mmCIF file of C-alpha atoms in Angstrom:
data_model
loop_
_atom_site.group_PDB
_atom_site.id
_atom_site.type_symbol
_atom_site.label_atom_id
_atom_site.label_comp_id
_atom_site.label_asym_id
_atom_site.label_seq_id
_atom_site.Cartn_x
_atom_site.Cartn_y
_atom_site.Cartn_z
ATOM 1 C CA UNK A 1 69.839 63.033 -97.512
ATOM 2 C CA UNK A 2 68.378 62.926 -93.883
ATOM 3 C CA UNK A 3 70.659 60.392 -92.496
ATOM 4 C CA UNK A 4 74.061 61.928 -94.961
ATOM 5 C CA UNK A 5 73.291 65.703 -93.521
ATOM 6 C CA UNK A 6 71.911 65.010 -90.026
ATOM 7 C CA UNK A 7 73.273 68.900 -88.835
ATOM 8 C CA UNK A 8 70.331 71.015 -90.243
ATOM 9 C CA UNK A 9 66.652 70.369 -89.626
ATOM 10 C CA UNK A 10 63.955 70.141 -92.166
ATOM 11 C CA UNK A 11 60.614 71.468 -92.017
ATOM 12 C CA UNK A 12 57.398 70.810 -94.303
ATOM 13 C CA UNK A 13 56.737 74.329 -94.262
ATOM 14 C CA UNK A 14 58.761 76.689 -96.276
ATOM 15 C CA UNK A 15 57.561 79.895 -94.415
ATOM 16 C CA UNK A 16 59.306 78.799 -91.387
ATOM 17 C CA UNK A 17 62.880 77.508 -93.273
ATOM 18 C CA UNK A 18 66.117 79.662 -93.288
ATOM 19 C CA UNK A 19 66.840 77.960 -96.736
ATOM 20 C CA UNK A 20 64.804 77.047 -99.791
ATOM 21 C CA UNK A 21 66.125 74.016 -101.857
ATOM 22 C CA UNK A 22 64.859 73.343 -105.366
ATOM 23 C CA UNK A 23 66.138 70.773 -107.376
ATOM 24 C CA UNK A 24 65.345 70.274 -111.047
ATOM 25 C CA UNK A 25 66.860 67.239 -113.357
ATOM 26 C CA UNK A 26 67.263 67.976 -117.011
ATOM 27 C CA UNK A 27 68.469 65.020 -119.383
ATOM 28 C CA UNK A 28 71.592 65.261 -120.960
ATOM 29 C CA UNK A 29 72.986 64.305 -125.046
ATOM 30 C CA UNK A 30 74.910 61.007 -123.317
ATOM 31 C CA UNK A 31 71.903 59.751 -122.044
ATOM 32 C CA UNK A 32 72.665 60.678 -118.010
ATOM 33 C CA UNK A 33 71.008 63.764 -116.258
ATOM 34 C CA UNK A 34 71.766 67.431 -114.836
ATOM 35 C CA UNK A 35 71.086 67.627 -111.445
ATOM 36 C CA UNK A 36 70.935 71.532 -110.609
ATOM 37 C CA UNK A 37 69.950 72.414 -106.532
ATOM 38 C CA UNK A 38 68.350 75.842 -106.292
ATOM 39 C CA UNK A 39 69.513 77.084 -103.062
ATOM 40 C CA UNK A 40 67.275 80.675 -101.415
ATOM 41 C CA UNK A 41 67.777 81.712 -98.232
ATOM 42 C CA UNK A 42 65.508 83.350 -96.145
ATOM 43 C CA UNK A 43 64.921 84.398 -92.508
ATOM 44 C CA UNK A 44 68.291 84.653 -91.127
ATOM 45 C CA UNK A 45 70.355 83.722 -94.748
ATOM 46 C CA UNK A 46 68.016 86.653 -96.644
ATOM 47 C CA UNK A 47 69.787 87.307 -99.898
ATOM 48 C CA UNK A 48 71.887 84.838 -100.334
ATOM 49 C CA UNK A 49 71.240 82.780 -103.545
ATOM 50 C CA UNK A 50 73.109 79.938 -105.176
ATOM 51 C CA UNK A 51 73.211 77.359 -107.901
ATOM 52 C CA UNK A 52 75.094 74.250 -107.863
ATOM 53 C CA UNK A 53 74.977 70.643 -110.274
ATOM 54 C CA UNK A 54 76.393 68.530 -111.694
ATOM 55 C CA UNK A 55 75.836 66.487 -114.319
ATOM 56 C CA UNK A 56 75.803 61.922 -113.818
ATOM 57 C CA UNK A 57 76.621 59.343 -117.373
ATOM 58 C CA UNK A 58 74.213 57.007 -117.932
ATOM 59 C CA UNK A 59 76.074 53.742 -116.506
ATOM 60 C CA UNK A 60 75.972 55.379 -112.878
ATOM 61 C CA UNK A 61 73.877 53.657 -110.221
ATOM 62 C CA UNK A 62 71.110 55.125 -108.620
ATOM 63 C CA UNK A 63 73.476 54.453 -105.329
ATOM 64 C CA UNK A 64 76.222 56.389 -107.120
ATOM 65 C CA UNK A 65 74.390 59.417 -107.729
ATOM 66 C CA UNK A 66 72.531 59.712 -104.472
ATOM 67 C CA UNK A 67 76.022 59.380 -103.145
ATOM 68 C CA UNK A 68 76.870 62.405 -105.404
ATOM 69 C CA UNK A 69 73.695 64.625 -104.166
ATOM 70 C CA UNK A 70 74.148 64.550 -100.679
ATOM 71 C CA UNK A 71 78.261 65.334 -101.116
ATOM 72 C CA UNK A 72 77.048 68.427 -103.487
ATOM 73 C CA UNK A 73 74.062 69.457 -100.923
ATOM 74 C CA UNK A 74 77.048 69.340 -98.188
ATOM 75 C CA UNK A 75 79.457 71.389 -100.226
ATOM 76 C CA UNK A 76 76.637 74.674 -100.994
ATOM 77 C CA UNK A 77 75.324 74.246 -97.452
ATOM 78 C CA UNK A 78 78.753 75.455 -95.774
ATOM 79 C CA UNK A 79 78.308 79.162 -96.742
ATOM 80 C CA UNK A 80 74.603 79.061 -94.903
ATOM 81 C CA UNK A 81 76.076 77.000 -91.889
ATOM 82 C CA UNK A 82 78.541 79.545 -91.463
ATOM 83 C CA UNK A 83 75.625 81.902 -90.500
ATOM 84 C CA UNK A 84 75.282 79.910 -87.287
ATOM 85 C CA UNK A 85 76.587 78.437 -83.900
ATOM 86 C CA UNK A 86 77.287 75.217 -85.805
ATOM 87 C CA UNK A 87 80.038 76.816 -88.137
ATOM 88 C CA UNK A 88 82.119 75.594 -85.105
ATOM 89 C CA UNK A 89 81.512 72.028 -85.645
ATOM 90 C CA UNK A 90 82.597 71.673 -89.207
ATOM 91 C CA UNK A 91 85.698 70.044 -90.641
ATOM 92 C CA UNK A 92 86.434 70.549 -93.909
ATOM 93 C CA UNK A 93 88.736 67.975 -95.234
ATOM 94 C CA UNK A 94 90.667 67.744 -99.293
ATOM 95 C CA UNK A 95 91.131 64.739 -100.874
ATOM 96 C CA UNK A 96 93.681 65.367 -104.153
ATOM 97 C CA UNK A 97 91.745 64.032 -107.289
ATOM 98 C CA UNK A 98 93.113 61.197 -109.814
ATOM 99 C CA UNK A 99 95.088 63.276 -112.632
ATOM 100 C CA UNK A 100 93.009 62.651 -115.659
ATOM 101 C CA UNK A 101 94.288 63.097 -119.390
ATOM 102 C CA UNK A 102 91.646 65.080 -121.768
ATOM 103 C CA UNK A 103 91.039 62.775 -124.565
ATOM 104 C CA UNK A 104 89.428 63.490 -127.172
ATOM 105 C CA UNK A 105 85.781 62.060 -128.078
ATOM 106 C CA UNK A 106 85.860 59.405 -130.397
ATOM 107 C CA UNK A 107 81.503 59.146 -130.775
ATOM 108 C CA UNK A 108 81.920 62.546 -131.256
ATOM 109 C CA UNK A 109 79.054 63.020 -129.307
ATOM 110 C CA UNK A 110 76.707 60.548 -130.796
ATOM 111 C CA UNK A 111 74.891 57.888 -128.128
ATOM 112 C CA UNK A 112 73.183 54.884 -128.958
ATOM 113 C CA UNK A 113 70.539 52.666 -127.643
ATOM 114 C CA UNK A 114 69.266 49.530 -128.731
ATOM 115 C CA UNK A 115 66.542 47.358 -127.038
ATOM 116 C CA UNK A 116 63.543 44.840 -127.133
ATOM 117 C CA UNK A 117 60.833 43.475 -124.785
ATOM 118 C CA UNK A 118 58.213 40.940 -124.955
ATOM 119 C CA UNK A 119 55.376 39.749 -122.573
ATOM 120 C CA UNK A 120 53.227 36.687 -122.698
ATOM 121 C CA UNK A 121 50.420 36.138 -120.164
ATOM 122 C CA UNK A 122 46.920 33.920 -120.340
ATOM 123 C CA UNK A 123 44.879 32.125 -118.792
ATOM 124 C CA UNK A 124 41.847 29.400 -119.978
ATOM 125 C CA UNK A 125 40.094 31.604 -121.905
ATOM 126 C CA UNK A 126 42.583 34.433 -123.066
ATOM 127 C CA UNK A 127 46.227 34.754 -124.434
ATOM 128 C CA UNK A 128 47.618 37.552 -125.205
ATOM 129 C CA UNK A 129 51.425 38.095 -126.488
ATOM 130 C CA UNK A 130 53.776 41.673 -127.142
ATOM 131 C CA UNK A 131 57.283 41.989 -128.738
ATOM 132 C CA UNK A 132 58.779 45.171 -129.681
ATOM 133 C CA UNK A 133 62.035 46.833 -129.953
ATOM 134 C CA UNK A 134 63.660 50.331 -130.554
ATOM 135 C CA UNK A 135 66.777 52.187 -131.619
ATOM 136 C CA UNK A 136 67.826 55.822 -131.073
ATOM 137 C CA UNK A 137 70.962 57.683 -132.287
ATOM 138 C CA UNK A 138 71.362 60.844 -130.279
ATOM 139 C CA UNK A 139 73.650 63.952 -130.739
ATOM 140 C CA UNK A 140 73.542 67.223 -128.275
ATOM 141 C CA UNK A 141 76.208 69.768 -128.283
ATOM 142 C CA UNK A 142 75.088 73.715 -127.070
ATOM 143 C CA UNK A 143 74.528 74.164 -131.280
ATOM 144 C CA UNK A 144 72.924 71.049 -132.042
ATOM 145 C CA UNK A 145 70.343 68.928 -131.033
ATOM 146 C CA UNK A 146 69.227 65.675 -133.250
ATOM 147 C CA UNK A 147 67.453 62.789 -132.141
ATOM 148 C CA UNK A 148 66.581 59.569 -134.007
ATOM 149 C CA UNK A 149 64.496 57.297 -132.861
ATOM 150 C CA UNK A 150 62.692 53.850 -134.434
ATOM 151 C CA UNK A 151 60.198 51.220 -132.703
ATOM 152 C CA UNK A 152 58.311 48.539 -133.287
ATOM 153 C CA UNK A 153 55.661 46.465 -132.036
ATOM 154 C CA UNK A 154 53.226 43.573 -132.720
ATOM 155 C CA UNK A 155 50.438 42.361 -130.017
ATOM 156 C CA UNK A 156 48.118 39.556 -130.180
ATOM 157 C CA UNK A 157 45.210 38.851 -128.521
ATOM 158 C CA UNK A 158 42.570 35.804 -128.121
ATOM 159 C CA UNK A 159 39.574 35.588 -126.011
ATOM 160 C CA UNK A 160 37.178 32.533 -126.364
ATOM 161 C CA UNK A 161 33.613 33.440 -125.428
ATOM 162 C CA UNK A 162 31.593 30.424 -124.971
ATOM 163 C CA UNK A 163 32.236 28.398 -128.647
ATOM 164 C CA UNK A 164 33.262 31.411 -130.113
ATOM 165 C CA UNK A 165 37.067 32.864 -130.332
ATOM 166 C CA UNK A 166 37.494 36.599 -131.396
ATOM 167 C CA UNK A 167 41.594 37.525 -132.340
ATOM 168 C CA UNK A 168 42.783 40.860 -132.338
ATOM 169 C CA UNK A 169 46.306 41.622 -133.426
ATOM 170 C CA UNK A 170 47.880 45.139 -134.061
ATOM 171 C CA UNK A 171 51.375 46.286 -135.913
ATOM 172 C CA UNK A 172 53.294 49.577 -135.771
ATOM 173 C CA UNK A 173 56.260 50.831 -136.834
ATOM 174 C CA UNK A 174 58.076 54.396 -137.177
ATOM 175 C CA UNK A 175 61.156 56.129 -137.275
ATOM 176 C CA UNK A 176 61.530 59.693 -135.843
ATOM 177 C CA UNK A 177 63.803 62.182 -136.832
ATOM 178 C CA UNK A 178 64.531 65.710 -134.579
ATOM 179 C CA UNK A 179 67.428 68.435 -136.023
ATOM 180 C CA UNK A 180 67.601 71.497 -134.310
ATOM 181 C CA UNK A 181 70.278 74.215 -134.616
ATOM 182 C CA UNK A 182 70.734 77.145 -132.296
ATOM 183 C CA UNK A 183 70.830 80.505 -133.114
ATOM 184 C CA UNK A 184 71.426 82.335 -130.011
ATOM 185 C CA UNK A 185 69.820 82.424 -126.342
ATOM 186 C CA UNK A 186 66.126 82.870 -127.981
ATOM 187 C CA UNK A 187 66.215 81.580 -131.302
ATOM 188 C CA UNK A 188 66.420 78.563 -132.703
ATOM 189 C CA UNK A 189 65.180 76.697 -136.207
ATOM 190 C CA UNK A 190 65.062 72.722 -137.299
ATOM 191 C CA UNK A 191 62.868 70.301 -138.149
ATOM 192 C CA UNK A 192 60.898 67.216 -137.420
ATOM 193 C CA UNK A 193 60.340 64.088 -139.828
ATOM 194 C CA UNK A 194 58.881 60.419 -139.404
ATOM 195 C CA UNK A 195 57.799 57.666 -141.235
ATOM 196 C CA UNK A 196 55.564 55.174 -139.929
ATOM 197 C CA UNK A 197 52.625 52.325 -140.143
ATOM 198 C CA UNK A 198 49.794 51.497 -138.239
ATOM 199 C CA UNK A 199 46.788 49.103 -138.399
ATOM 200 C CA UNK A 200 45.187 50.507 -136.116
ATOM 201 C CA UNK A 201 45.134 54.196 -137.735
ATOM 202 C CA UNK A 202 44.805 52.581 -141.256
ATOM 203 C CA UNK A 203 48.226 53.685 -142.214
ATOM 204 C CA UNK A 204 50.699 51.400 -144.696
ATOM 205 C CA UNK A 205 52.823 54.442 -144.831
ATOM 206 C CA UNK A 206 52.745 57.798 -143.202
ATOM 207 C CA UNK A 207 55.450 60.471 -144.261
ATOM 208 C CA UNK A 208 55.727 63.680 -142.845
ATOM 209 C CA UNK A 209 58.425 66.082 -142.795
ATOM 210 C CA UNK A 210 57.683 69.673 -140.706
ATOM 211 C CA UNK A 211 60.925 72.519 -140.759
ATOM 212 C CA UNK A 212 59.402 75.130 -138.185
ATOM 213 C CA UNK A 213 60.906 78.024 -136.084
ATOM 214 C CA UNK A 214 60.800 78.316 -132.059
ATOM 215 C CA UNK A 215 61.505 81.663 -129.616
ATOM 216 C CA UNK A 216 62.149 81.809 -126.158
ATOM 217 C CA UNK A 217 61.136 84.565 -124.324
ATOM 218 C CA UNK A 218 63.440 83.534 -121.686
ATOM 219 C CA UNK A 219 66.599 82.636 -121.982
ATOM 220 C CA UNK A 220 67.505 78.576 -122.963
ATOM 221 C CA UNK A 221 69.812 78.724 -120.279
ATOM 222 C CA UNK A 222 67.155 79.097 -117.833
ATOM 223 C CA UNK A 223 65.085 76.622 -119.230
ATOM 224 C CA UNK A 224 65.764 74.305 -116.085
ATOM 225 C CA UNK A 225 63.570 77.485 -114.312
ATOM 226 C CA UNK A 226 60.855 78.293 -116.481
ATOM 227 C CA UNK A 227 60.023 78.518 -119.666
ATOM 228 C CA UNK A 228 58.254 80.376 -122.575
ATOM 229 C CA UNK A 229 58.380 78.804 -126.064
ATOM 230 C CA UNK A 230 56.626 79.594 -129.374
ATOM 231 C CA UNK A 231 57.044 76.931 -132.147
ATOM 232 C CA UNK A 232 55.427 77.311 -135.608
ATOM 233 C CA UNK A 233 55.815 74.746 -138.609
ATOM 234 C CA UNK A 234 55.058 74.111 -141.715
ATOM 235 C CA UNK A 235 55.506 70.898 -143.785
ATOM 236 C CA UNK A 236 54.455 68.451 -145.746
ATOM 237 C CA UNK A 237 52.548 64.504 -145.205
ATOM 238 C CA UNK A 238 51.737 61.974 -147.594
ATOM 239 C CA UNK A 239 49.821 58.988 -146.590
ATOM 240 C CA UNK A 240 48.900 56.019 -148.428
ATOM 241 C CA UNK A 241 46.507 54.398 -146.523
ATOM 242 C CA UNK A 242 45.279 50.099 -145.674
ATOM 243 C CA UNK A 243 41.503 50.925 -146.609
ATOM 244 C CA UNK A 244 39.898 53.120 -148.528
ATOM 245 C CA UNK A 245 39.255 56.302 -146.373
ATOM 246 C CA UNK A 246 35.497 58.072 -145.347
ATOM 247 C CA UNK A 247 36.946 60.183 -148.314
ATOM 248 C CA UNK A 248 36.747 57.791 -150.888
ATOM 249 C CA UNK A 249 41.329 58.530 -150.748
ATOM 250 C CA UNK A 250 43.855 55.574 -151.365
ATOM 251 C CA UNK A 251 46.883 57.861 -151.049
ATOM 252 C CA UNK A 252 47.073 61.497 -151.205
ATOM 253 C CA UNK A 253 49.555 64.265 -150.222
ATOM 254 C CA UNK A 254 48.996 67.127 -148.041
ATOM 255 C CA UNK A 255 50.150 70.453 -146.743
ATOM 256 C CA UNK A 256 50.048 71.305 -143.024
ATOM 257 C CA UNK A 257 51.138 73.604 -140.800
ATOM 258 C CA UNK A 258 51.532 73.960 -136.832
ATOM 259 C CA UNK A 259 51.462 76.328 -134.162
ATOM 260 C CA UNK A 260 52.775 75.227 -130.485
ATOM 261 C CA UNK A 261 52.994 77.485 -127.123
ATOM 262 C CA UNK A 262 54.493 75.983 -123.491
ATOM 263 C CA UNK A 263 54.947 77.488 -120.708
ATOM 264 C CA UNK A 264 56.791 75.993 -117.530
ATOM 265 C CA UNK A 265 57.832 77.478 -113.963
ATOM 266 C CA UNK A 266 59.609 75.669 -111.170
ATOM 267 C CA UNK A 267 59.632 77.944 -107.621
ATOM 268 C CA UNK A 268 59.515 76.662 -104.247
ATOM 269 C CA UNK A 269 55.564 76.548 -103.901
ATOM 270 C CA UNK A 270 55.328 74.450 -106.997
ATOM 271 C CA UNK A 271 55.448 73.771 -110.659
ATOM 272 C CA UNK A 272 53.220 74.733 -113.411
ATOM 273 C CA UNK A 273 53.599 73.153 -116.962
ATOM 274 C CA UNK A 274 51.410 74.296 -119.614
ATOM 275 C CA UNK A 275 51.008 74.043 -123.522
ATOM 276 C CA UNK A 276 48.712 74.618 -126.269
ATOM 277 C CA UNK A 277 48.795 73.667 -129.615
ATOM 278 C CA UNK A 278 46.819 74.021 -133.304
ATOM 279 C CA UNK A 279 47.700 72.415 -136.148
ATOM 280 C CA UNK A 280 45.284 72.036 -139.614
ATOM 281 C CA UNK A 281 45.561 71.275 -143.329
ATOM 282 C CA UNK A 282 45.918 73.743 -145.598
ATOM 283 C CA UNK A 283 43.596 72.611 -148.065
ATOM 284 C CA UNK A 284 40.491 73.090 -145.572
ATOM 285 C CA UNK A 285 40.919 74.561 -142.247
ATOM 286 C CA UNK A 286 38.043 73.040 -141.059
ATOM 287 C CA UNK A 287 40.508 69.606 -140.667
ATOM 288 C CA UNK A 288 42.186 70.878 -137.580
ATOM 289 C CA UNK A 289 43.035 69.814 -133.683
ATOM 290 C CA UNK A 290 43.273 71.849 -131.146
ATOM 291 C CA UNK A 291 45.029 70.385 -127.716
ATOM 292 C CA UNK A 292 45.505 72.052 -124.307
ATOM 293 C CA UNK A 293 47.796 70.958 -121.903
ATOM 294 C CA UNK A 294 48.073 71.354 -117.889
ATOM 295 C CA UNK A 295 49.701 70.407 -114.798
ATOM 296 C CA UNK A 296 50.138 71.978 -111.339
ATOM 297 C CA UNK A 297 51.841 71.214 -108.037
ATOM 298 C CA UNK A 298 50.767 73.481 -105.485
ATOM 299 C CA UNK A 299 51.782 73.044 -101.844
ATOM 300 C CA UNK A 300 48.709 75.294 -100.903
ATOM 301 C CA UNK A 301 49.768 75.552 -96.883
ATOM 302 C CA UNK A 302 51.863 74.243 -94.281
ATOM 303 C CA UNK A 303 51.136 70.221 -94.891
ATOM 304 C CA UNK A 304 48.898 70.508 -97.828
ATOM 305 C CA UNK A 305 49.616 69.537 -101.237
ATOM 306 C CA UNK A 306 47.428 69.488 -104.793
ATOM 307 C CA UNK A 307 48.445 67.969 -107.633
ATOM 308 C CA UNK A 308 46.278 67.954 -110.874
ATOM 309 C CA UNK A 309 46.243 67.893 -114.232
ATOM 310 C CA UNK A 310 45.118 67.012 -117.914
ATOM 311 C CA UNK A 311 44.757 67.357 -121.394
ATOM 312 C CA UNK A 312 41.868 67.954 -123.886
ATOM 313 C CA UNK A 313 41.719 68.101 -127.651
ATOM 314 C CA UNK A 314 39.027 69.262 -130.415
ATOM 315 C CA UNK A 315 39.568 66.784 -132.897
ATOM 316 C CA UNK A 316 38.626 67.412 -136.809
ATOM 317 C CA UNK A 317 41.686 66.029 -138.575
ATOM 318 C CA UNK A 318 40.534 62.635 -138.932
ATOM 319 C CA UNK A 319 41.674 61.839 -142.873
ATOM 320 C CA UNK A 320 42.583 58.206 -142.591
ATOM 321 C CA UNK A 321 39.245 56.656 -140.579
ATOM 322 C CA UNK A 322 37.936 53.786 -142.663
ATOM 323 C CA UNK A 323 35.425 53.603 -144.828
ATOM 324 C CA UNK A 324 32.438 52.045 -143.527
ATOM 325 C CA UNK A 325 33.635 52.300 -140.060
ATOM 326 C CA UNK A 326 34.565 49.603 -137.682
ATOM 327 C CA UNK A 327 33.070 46.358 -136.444
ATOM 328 C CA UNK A 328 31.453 45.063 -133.121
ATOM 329 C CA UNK A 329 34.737 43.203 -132.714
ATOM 330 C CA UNK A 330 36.664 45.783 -133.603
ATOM 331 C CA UNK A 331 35.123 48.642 -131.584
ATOM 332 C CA UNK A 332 35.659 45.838 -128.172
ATOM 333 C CA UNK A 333 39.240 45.334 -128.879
ATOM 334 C CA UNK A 334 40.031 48.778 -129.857
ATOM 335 C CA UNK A 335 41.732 47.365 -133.133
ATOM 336 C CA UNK A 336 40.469 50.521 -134.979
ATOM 337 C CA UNK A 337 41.102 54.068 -134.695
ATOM 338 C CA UNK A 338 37.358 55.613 -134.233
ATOM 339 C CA UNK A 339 35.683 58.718 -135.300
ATOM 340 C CA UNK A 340 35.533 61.320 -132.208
ATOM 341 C CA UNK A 341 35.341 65.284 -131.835
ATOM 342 C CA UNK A 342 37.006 65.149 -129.055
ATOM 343 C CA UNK A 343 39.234 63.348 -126.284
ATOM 344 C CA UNK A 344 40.011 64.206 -122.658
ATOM 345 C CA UNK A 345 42.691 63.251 -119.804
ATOM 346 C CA UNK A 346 42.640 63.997 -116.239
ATOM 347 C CA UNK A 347 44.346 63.299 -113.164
ATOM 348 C CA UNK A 348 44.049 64.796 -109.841
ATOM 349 C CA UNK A 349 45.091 64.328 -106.035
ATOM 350 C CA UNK A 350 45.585 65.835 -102.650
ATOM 351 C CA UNK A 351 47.830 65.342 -99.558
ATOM 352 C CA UNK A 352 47.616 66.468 -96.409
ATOM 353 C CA UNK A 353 50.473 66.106 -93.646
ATOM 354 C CA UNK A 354 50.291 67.371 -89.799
ATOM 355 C CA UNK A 355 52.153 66.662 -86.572
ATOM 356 C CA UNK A 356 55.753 67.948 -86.130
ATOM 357 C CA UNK A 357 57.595 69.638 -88.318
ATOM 358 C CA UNK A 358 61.179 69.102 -86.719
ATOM 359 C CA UNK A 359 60.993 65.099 -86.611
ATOM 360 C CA UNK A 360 64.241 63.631 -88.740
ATOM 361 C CA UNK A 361 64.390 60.506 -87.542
ATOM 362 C CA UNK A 362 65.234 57.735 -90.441
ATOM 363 C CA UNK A 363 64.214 54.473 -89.278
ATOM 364 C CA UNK A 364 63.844 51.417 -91.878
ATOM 365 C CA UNK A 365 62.926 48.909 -89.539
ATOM 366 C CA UNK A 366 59.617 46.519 -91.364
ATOM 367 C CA UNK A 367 60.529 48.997 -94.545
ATOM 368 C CA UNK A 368 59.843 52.338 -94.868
ATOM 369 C CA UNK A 369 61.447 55.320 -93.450
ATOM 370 C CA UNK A 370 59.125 58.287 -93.738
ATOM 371 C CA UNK A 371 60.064 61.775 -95.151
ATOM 372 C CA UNK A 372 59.877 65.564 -95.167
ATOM 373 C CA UNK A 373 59.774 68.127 -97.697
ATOM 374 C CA UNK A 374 63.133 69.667 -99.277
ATOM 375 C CA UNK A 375 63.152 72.986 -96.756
ATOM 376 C CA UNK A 376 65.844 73.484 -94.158
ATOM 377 C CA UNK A 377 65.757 75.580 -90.685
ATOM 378 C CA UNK A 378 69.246 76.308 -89.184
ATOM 379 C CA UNK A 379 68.860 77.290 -85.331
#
């Protein structure tokens, strides 16, 4: 973008910019992206506000739609340009587009992907080998939203430990199933379904099916902005399980029901995503989990930057642990889902940047180029 727009300057901090750029990327139902620019002015442009995107297919390059940016960037900087002495220098030039003919679609929306992977790595004393493979089938129109989705995968393990050799090999498969229909900027209602197997959560078969409701209390179409959603659900799962569970169950059917809240906000000092969600059985509400969700990027002051985050869960909805719990062996190579009350996540960093705040120079030379922060001063 530096070396593409090389007639404004850009500054780390956004106190000192004329203009505020925020850019957000949204996927979209083909499988490309949304990329809407946020453009604020300030100082000198006060009160002028825009929004511009467009949207890229999946079989563009990452060339391609940098190429794209930096032409749309040049396009909704003009009216902020014209605010200064440079308005002089620009030429605007109009290149007559290839006259296409409106076809209509013959997936009718639909997009599908199909792929597989496998690894193999050892050494004298350990092997270890993955394969897996998935398939979606996606549809999104402005009514509808469904997404299938199916994977599976199969590791194996060996390590030899002086004369003895311990194995550990794992299986899962499931197939996912999202339908929502919208009712109007707010509302919408759908469903979720799976079914899936797992040795390592003791599962032969898992089915679940969960219809639930969702509000937004703002609009969808600002969802690329923030965000304020309220999901319940309420469904059904019936597992029949590999081992006998802790309670003394082969198979058994169950009702349960959900309750989800995020919140996201994207403005030009940050982003903050948050969620937190309960879910339990209704046969005892004493099986229940209870997760919270959070993530901030603060730039704090001119050059400083935190970014943290995490997630931590109360966990009491353990139905399918085995009976008689898990092995030495086992525990090491994490072949079996264990009892806990709880698990945790956590990531956090800082960054701090001084020196001058006008310095655009791209140079690649020995790799690398260096780089500023997405806030532009016109003088």
């Amino acid at each position: 973008i530096k070396e593409k727009i090389p007639f404004v300057n850009y500054v780390r901090d956004r106190k000192v910019a004329d203009l505020i750029i925020i850019s957000t990327n949204e996927s979209t139902g083909s499988g490309g992206s949304e990329r809407t620019f946020f453009l604020e002015g300030r100082g000198k442009c006060s009160g002028m506000v825009d929004t511009i995107s467009f949207s890229t297919s999946p079989d563009e390059t990452y060339e391609q739609i940098r190429e794209r940016e930096a032409q749309l960037l040049k396009m909704g900087l003009i009216r902020y340009i014209m605010k200064t002495p440079l308005a002089g220098y620009i030429d605007i030039n109009f290149s007559q587009p290839i006259k296409q003919e409106v076809s209509s679609d013959k997936w009718n929306s639909w997009v599908f992907r199909a792929g597989m992977s496998g690894m193999i790595d050892g050494e004298s004393s350990y092997k270890s080998s993955n394969i897996s493979g998935n398939f979606s089938a996606n549809r999104i129109t402005s009514d509808w939203k469904i997404n299938i989705s199916s994977r599976y995968s199969r590791s194996m393990s060996e390590y030899e430990i002086e004369d003895d050799l311990y194995t550990s090999n794992t299986n899962s498969a499931n197939v996912n199933a999202l339908i929502v229909k919208s009712i109007n900027e707010h509302w919408s209602y759908g469903g979720r379904g799976s079914v899936s197997s797992s040795t390592y959560s003791n599962y032969d078969l898992s089915l679940s099916f969960m219809p639930g409701i969702e509000y937004d209390i703002y609009p969808y179409s600002e969802s690329n902005r923030r965000q304020l959603r309220i999901l319940y659900s309420l469904g059904y799962n019936y597992n029949n399980y590999s081992d006998t569970t802790i309670f003394n169950k082969t198979s058994e059917g169950l009702l349960v029901h959900s309750l989800n809240g995020s919140y996201e906000v994207i403005q030009d000092w940050g982003s903050i995503d948050m969620s937190v969600s309960w879910s339990n059985f209704l046969r005892n509400f004493s099986e229940n989990r209870l997760s919270v969700f959070g993530s901030l990027s603060w730039r704090v002051a001119k050059g400083l930057s935190i970014n943290l985050g995490g997630s931590y869960s109360f966990v009491h909805n353990q139905i399918s642990l085995v009976k008689g719990g898990a092995s030495s062996e086992e525990i090491l190579l994490r072949r079996r889902e264990l009892k806990t009350s709880y698990n945790y996540f956590t990531h956090f960093g800082f960054s701090y940047t001084f020196g001058s705040i006008y310095n655009n120079v791209v140079n690649p030379r020995f790799g690398g180029s260096g780089g500023g922060g997405m806030v532009i001063i016109m003088n």
